[in-house]
PDB file of C-alpha atoms and ligand atoms in Angstrom:
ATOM      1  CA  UNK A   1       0.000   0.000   0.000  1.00 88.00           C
ATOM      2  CA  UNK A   2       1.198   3.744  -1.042  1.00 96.00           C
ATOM      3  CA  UNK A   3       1.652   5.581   2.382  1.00 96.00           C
ATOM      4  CA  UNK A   4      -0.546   8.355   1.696  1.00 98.00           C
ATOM      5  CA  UNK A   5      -3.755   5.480   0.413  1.00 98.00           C
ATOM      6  CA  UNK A   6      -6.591   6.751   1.379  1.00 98.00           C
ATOM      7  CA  UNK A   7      -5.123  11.038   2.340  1.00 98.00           C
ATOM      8  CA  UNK A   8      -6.712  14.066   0.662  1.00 98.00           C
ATOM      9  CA  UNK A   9      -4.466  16.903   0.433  1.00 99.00           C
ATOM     10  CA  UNK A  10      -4.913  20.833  -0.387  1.00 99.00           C
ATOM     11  CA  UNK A  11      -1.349  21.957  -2.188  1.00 99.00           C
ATOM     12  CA  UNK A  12      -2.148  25.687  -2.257  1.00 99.00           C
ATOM     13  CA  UNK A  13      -0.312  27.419  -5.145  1.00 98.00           C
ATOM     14  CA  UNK A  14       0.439  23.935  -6.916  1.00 98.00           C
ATOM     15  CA  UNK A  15      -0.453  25.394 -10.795  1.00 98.00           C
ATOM     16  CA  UNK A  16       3.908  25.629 -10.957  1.00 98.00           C
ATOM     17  CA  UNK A  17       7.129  25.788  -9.104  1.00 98.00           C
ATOM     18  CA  UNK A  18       7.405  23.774  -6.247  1.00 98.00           C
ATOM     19  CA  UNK A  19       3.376  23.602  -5.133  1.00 98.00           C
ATOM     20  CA  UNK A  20       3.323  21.747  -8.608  1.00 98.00           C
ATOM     21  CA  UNK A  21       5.698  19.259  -7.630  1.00 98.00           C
ATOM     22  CA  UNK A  22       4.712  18.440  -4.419  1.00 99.00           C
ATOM     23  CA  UNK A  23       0.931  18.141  -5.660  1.00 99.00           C
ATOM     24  CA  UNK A  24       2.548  15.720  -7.934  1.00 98.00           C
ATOM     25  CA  UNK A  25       4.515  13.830  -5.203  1.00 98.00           C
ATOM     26  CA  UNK A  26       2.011  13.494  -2.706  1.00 98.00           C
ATOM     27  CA  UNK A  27      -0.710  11.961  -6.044  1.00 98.00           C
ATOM     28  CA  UNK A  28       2.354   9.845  -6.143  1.00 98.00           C
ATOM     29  CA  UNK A  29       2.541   8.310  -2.861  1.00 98.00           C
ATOM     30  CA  UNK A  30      -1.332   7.590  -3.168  1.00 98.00           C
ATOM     31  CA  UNK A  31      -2.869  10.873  -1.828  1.00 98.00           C
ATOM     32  CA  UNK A  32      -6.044  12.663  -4.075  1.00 98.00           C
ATOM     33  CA  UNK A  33      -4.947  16.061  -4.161  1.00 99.00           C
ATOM     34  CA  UNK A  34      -6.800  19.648  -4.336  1.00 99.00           C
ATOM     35  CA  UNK A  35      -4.288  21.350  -7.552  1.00 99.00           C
ATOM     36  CA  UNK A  36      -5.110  24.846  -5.951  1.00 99.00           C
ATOM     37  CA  UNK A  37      -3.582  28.260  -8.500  1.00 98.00           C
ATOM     38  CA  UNK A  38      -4.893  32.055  -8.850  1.00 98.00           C
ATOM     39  CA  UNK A  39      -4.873  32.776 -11.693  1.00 97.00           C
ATOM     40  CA  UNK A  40      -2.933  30.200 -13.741  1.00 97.00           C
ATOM     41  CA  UNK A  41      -5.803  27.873 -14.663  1.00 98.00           C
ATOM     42  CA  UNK A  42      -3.833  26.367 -17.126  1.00 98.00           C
ATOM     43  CA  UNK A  43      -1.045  24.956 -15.377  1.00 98.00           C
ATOM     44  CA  UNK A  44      -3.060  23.313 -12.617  1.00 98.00           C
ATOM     45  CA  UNK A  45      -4.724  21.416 -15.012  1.00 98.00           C
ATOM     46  CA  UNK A  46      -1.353  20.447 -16.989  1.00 98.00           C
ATOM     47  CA  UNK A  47      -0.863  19.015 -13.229  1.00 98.00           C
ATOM     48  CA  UNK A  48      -3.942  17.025 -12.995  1.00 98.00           C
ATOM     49  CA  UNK A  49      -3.382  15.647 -16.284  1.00 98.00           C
ATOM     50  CA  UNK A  50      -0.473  14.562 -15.461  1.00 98.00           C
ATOM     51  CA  UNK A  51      -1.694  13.111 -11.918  1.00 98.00           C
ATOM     52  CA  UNK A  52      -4.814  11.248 -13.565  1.00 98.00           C
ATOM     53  CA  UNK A  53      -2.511  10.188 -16.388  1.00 98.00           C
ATOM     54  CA  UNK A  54      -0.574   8.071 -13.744  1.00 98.00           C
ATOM     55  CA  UNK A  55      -3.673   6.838 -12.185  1.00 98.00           C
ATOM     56  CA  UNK A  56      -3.827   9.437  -9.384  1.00 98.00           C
ATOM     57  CA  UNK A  57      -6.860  11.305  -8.345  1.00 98.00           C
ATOM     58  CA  UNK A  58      -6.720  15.325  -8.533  1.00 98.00           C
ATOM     59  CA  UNK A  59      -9.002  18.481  -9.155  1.00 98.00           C
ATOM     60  CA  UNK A  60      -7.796  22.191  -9.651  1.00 98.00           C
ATOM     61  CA  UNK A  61      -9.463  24.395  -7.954  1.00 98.00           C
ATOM     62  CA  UNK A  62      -9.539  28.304  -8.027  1.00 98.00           C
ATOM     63  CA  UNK A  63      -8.787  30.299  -4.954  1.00 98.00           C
ATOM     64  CA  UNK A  64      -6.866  33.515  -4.075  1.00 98.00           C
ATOM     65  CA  UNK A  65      -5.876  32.351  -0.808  1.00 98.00           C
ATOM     66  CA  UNK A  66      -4.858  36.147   0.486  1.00 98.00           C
ATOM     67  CA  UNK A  67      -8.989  35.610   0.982  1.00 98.00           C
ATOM     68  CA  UNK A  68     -10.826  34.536   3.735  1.00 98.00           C
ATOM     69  CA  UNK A  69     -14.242  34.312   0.775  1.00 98.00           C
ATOM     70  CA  UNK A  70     -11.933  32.157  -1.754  1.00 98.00           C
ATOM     71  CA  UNK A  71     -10.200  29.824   0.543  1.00 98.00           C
ATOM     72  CA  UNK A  72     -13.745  29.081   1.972  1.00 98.00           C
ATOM     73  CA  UNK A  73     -14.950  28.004  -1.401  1.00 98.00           C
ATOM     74  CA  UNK A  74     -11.445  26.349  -1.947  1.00 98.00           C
ATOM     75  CA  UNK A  75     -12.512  24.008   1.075  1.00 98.00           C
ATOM     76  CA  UNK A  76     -16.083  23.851  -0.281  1.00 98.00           C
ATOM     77  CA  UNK A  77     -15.005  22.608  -3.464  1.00 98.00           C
ATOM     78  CA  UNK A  78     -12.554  19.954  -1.702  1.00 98.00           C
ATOM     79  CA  UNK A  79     -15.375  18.359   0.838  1.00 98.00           C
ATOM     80  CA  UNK A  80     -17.452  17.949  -2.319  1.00 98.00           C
ATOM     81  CA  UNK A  81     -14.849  16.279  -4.558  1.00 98.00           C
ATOM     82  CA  UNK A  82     -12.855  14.237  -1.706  1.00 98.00           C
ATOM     83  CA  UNK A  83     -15.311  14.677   1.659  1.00 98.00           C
ATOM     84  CA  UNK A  84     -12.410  15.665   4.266  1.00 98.00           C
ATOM     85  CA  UNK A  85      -9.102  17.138   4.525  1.00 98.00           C
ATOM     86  CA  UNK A  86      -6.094  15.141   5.914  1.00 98.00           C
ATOM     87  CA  UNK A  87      -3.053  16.713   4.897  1.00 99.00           C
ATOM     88  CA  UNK A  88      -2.703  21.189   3.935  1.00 99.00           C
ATOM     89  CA  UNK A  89       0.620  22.240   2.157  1.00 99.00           C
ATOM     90  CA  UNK A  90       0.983  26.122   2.404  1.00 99.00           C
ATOM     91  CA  UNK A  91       3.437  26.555   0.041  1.00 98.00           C
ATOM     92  CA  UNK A  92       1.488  29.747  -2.144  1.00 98.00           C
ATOM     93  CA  UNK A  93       3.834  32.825  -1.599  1.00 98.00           C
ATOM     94  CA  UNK A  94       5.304  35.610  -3.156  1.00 98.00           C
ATOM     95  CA  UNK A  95       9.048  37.076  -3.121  1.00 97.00           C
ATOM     96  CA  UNK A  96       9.616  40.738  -4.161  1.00 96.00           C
ATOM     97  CA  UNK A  97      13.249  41.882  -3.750  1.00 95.00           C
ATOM     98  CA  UNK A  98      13.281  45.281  -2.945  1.00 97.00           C
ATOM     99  CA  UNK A  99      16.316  47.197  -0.465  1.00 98.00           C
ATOM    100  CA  UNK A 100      15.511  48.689   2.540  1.00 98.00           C
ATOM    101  CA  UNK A 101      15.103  52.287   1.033  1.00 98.00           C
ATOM    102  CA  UNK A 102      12.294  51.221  -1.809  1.00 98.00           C
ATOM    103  CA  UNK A 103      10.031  49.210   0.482  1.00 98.00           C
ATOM    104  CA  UNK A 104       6.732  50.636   0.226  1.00 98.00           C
ATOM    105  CA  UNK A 105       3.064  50.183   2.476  1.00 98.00           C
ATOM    106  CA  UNK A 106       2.178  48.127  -1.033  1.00 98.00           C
ATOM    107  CA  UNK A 107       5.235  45.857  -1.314  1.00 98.00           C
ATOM    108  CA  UNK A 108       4.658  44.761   2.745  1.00 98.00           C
ATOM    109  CA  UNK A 109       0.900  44.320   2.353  1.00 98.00           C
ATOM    110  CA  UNK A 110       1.250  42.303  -0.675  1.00 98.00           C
ATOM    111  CA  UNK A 111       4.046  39.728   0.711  1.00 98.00           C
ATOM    112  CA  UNK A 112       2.612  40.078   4.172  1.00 98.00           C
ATOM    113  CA  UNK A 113      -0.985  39.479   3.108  1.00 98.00           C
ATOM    114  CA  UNK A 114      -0.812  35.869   1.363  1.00 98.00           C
ATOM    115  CA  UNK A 115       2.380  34.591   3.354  1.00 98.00           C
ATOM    116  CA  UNK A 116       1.156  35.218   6.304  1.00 99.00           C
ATOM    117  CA  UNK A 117      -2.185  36.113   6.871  1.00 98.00           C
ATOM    118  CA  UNK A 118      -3.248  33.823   4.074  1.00 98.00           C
ATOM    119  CA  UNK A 119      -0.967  31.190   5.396  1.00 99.00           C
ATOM    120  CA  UNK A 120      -3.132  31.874   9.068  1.00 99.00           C
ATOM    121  CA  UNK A 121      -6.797  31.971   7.220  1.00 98.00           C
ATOM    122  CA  UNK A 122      -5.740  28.756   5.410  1.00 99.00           C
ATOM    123  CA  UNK A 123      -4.966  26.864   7.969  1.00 99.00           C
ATOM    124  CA  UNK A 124      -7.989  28.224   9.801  1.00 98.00           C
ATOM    125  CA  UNK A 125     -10.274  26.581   7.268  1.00 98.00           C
ATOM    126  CA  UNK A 126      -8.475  24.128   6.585  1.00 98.00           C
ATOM    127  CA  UNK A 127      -8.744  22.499  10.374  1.00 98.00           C
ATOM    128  CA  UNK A 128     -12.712  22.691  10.286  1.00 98.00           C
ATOM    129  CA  UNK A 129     -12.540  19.444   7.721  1.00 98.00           C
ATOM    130  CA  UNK A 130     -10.180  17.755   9.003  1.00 98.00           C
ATOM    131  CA  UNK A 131     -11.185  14.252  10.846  1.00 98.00           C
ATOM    132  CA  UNK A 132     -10.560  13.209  14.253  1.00 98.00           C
ATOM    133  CA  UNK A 133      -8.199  10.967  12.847  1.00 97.00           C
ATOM    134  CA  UNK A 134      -5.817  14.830  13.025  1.00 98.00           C
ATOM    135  CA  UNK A 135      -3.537  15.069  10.057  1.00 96.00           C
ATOM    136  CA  UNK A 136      -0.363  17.263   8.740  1.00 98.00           C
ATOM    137  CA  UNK A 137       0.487  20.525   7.950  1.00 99.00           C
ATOM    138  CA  UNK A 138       3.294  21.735   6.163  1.00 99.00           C
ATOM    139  CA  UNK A 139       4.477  25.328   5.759  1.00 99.00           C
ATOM    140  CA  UNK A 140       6.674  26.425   3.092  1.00 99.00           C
ATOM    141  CA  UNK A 141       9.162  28.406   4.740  1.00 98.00           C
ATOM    142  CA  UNK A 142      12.498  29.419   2.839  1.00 98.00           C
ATOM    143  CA  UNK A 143      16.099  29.802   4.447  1.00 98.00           C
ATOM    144  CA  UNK A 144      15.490  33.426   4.098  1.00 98.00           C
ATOM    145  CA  UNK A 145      13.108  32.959   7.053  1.00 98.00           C
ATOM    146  CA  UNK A 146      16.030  32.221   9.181  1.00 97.00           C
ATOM    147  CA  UNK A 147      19.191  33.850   7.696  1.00 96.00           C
ATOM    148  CA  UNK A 148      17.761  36.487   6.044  1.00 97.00           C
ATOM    149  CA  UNK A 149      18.451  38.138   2.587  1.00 96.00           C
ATOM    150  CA  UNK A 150      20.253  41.364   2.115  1.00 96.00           C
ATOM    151  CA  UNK A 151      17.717  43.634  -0.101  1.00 97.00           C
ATOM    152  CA  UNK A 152      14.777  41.176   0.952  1.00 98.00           C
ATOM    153  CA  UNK A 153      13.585  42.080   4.401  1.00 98.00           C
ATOM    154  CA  UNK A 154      10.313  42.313   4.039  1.00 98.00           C
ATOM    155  CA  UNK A 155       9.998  38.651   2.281  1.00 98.00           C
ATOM    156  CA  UNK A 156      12.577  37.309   4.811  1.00 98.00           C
ATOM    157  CA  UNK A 157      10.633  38.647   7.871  1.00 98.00           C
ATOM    158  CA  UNK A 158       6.856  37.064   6.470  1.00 99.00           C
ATOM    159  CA  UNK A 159       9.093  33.689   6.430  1.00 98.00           C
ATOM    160  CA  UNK A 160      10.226  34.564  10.033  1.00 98.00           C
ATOM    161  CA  UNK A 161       6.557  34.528  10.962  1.00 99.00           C
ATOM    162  CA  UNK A 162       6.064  31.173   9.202  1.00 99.00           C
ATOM    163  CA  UNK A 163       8.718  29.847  11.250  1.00 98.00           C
ATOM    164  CA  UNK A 164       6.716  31.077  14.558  1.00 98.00           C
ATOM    165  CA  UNK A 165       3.327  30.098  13.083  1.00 99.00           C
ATOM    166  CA  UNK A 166       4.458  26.353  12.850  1.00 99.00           C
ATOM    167  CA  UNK A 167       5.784  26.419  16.056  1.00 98.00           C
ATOM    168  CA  UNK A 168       2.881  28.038  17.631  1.00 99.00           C
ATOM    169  CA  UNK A 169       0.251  25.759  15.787  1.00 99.00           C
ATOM    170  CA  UNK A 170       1.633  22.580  16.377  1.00 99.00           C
ATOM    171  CA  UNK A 171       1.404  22.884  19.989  1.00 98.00           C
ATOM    172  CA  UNK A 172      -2.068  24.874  19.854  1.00 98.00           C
ATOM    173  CA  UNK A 173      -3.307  21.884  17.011  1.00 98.00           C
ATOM    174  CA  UNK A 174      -1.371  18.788  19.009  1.00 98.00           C
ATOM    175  CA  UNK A 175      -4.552  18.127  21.059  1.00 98.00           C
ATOM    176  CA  UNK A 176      -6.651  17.821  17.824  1.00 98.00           C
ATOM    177  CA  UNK A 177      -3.835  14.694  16.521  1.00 98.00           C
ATOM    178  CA  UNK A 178      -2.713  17.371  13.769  1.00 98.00           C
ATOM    179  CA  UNK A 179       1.306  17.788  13.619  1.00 99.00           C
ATOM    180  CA  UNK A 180       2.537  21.265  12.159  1.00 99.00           C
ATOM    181  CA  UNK A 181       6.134  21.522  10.428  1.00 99.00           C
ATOM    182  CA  UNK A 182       8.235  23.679   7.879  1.00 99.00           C
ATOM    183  CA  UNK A 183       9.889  22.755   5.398  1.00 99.00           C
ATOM    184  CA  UNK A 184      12.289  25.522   4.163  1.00 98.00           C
ATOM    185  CA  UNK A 185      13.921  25.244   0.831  1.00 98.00           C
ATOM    186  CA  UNK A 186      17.154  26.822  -0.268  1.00 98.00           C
ATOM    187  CA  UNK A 187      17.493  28.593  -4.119  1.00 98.00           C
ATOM    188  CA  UNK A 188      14.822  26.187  -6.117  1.00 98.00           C
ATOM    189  CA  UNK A 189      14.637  27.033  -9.950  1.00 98.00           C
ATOM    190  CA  UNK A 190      11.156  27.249 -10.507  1.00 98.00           C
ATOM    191  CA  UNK A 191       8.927  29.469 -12.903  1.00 97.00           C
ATOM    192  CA  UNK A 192       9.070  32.338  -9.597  1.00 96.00           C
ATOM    193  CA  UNK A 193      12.586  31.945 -10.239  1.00 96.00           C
ATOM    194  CA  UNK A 194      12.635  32.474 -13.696  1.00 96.00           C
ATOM    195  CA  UNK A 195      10.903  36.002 -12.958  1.00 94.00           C
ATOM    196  CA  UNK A 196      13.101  36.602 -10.352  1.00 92.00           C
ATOM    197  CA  UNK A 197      16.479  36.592 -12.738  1.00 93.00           C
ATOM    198  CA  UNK A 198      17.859  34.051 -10.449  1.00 95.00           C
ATOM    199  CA  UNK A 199      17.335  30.844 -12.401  1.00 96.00           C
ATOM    200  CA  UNK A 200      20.403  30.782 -14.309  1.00 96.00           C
ATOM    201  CA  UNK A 201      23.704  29.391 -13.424  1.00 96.00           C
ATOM    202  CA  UNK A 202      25.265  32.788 -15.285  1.00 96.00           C
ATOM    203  CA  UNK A 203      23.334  35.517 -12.057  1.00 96.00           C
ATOM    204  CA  UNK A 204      25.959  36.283  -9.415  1.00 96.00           C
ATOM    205  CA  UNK A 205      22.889  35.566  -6.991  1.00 95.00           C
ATOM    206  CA  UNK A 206      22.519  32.032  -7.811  1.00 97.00           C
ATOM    207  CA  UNK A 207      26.498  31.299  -8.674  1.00 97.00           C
ATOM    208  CA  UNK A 208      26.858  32.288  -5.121  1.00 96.00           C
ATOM    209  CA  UNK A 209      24.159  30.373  -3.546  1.00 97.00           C
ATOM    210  CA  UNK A 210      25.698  27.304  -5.202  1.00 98.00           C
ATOM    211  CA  UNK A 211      28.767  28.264  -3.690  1.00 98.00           C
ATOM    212  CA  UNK A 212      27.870  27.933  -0.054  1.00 97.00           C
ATOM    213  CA  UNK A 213      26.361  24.759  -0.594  1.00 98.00           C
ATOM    214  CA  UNK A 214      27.360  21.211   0.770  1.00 98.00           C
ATOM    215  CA  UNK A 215      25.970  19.661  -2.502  1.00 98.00           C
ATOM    216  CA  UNK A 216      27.210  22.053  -5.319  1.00 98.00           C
ATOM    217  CA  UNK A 217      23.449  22.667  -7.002  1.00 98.00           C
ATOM    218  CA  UNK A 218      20.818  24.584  -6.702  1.00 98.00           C
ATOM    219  CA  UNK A 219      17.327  22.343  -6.205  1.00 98.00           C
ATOM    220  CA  UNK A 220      14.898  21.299  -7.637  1.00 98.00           C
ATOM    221  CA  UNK A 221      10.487  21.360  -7.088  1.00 98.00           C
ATOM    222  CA  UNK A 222      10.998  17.655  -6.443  1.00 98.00           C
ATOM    223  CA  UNK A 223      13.857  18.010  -3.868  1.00 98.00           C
ATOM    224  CA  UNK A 224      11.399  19.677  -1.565  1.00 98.00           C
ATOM    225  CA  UNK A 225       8.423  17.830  -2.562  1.00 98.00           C
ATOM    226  CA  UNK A 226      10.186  14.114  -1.530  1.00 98.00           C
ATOM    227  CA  UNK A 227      10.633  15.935   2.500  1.00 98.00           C
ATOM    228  CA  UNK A 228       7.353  17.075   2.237  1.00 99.00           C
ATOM    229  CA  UNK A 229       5.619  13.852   1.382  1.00 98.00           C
ATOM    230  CA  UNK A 230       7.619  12.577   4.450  1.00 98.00           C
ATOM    231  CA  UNK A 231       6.237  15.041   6.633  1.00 98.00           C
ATOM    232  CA  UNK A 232       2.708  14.597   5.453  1.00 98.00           C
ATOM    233  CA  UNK A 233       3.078  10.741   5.939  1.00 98.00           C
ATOM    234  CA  UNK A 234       2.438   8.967   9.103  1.00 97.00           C
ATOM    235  CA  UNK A 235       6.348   7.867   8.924  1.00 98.00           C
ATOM    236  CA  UNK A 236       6.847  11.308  10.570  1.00 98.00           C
ATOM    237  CA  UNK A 237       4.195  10.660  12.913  1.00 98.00           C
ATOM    238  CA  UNK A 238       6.675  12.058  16.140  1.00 98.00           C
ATOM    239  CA  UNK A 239       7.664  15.284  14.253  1.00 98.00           C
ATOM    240  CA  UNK A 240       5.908  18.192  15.042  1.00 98.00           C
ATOM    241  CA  UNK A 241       6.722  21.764  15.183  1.00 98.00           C
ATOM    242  CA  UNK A 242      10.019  21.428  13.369  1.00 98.00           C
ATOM    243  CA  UNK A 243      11.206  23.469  10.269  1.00 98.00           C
ATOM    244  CA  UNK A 244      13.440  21.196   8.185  1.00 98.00           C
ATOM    245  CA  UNK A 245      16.019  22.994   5.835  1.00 98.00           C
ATOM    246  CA  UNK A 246      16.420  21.235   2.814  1.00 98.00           C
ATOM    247  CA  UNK A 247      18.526  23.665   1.103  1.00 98.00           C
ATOM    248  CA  UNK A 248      21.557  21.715  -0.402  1.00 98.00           C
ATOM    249  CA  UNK A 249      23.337  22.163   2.940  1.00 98.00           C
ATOM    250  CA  UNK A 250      23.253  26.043   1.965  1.00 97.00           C
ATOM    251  CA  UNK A 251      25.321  28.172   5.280  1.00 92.00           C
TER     252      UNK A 251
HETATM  253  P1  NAP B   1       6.297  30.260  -8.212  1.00 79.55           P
HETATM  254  O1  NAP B   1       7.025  29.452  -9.227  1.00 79.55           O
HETATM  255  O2  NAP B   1       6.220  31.729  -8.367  1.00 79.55           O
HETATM  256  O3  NAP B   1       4.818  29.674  -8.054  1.00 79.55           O
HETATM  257  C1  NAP B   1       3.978  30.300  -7.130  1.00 79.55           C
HETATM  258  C2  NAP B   1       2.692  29.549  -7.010  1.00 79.55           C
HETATM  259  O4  NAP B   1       1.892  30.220  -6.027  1.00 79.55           O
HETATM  260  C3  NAP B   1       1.888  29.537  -8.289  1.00 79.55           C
HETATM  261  O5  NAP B   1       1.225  28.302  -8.409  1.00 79.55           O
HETATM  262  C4  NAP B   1       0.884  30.662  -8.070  1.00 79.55           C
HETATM  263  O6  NAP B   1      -0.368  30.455  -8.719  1.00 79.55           O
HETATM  264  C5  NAP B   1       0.651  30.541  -6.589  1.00 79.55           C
HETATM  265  N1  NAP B   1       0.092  31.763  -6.022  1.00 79.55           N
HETATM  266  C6  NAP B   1       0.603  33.021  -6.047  1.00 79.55           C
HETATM  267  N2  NAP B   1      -0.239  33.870  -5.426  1.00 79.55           N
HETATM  268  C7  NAP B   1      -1.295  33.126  -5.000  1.00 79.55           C
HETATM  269  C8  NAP B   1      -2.487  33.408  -4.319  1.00 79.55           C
HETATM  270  N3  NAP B   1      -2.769  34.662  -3.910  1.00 79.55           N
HETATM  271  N4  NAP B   1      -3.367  32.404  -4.079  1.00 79.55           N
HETATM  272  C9  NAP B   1      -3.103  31.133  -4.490  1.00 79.55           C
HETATM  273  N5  NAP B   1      -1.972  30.807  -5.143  1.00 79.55           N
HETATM  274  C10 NAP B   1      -1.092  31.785  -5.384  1.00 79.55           C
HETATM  275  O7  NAP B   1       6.910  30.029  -6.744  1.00 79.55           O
HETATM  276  P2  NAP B   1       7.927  28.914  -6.183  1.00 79.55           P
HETATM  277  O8  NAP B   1       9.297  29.350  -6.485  1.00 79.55           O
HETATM  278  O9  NAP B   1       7.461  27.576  -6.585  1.00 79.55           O
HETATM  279  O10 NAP B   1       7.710  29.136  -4.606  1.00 79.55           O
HETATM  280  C11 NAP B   1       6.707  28.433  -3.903  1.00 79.55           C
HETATM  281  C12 NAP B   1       6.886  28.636  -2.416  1.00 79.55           C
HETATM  282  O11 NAP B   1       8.216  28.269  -2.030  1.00 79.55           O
HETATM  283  C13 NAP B   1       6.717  30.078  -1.930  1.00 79.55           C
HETATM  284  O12 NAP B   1       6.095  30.089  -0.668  1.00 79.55           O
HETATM  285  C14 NAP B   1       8.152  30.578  -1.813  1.00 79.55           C
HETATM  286  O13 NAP B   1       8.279  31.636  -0.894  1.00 79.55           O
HETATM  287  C15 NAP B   1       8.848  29.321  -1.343  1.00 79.55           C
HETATM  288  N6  NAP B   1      10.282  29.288  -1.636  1.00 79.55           N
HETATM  289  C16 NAP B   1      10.742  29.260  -2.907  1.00 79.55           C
HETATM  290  C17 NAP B   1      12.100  29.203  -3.141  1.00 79.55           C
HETATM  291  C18 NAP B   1      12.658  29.137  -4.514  1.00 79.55           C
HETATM  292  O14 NAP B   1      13.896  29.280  -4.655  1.00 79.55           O
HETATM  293  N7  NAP B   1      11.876  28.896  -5.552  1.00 79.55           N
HETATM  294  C19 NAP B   1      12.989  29.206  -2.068  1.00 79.55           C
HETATM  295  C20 NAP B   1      12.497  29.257  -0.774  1.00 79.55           C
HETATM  296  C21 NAP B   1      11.131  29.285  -0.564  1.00 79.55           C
HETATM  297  P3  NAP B   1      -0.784  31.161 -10.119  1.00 79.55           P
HETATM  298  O15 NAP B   1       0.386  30.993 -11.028  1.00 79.55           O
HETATM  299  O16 NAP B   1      -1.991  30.390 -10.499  1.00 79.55           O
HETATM  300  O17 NAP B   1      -1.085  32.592  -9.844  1.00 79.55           O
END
């Protein structure tokens, strides 16, 4: 038997990147997954296709989860298709660079709004369907949340919170059987990436991220996704409130 047989996981963010890959991962390991994306309707269902082409069991569904009115219908949508909720990946979230003197009211809200306060309304939701049989949460963090990035302050500090959320949840949610962890992922090349400037071995930024690395590469979506479907599985079943960094052995 696949170790997630029988699960029904939300990815949020899982039309690309590494939400895509993990969606993919946990269909993998046996797990009918909620492919949730704002606005790219087209790459979640690339991802379904390619989890119902393999036999796995997926739906997209459409949700700005910076909302408290869309991630309501996003949970709506998944106790129709799949009846419960068993494992929530919070990976949707946004990185602006931007140096100390251009931060702007707009480029806090924004970053602040879905990785955090979405993040918090999520999760909120997300508890009311899961079973007394508790579950998993991960939060995507990011290595920023805990070394922080010169000219990315404001994105470091909303992965900060993340860090405190999980520890904070998994003690207020260990009553209810649910375990709460992180994982945090070093320099991924993903689509974000890509818009970033960072995605090619030629940037300075990600030559020198490769450079304080144990393993000599930048990662990949499924690098992350593998430790996630750990943490989602009952394998893990003793970890709570831990962010992992799975980063390449970045320092
Ligand atoms: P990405 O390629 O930019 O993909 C972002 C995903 O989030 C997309 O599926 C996007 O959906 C979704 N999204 C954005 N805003 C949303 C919203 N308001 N509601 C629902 N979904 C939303 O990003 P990524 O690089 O895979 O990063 C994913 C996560 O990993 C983020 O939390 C990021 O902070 C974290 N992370 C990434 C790296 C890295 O190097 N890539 C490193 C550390 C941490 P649509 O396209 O449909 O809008």
């Amino acid at each position: 038997m696949k170790k997630l047989e029988g699960k029904v996981a939300v990815v949020t963010g899982a039309s690309k990147g590494i939400g895509a890959g993990i969606a993919k991962q946990l269909a993998a390991e046996g797990a009918a997954v909620v492919v949730n994306y704002s606005s790219s309707r087209k790459g979640a269902d690339l991802v379904v296709q390619e989890i119902t082409e393999k036999g796995g069991k997926a739906i997209a569904v459409g949700a700005n989860v910076a909302k408290k009115a869309e991630i309501e219908k996003l949970f709506a949508e998944t106790k129709k298709a799949f009846g419960k909720v068993d494992i929530l990946v919070n990976n949707a979230g946004i990185y602006e660079f931007l140096p100390l003197e251009n931060i702007t009211e707009e480029h806090f809200t924004k970053q602040f709004n879905l990785n955090v306060l979405g993040l918090l309304l999520t999760t909120q939701e997300a508890v009311k369907h899961f079973t007394d049989q508790g579950g998993s949460i991960i939060n995507i963090s990011s290595v920023a949340g805990r070394d922080g990035v010169p000219g990315a302050s404001v994105y470091s500090s909303t992965k900060g919170a993340v860090n405190t959320i999980t520890l904070a949840l998994a003690k207020e949610l260990g009553p209810k059987k649910i375990r709460v962890n992180g994982v945090a992922p070093g320099l991924v090349v993903t689509e974000g990436t890509d818009v970033l400037g960072v995605s090619s071995p030629e940037n300075d930024f990600h030559k020198a991220y490769v450079a304080q690395t144990a393993v000599g590469r930048v990662g990949k979506p499924h690098d992350i996704a593998t430790v996630t479907a750990f943490l989602a599985s009952d394998d893990s079943s003793w970890v709570s409130g831990e962010t992992w960094y799975v980063s390449g052995g970045y320092r």
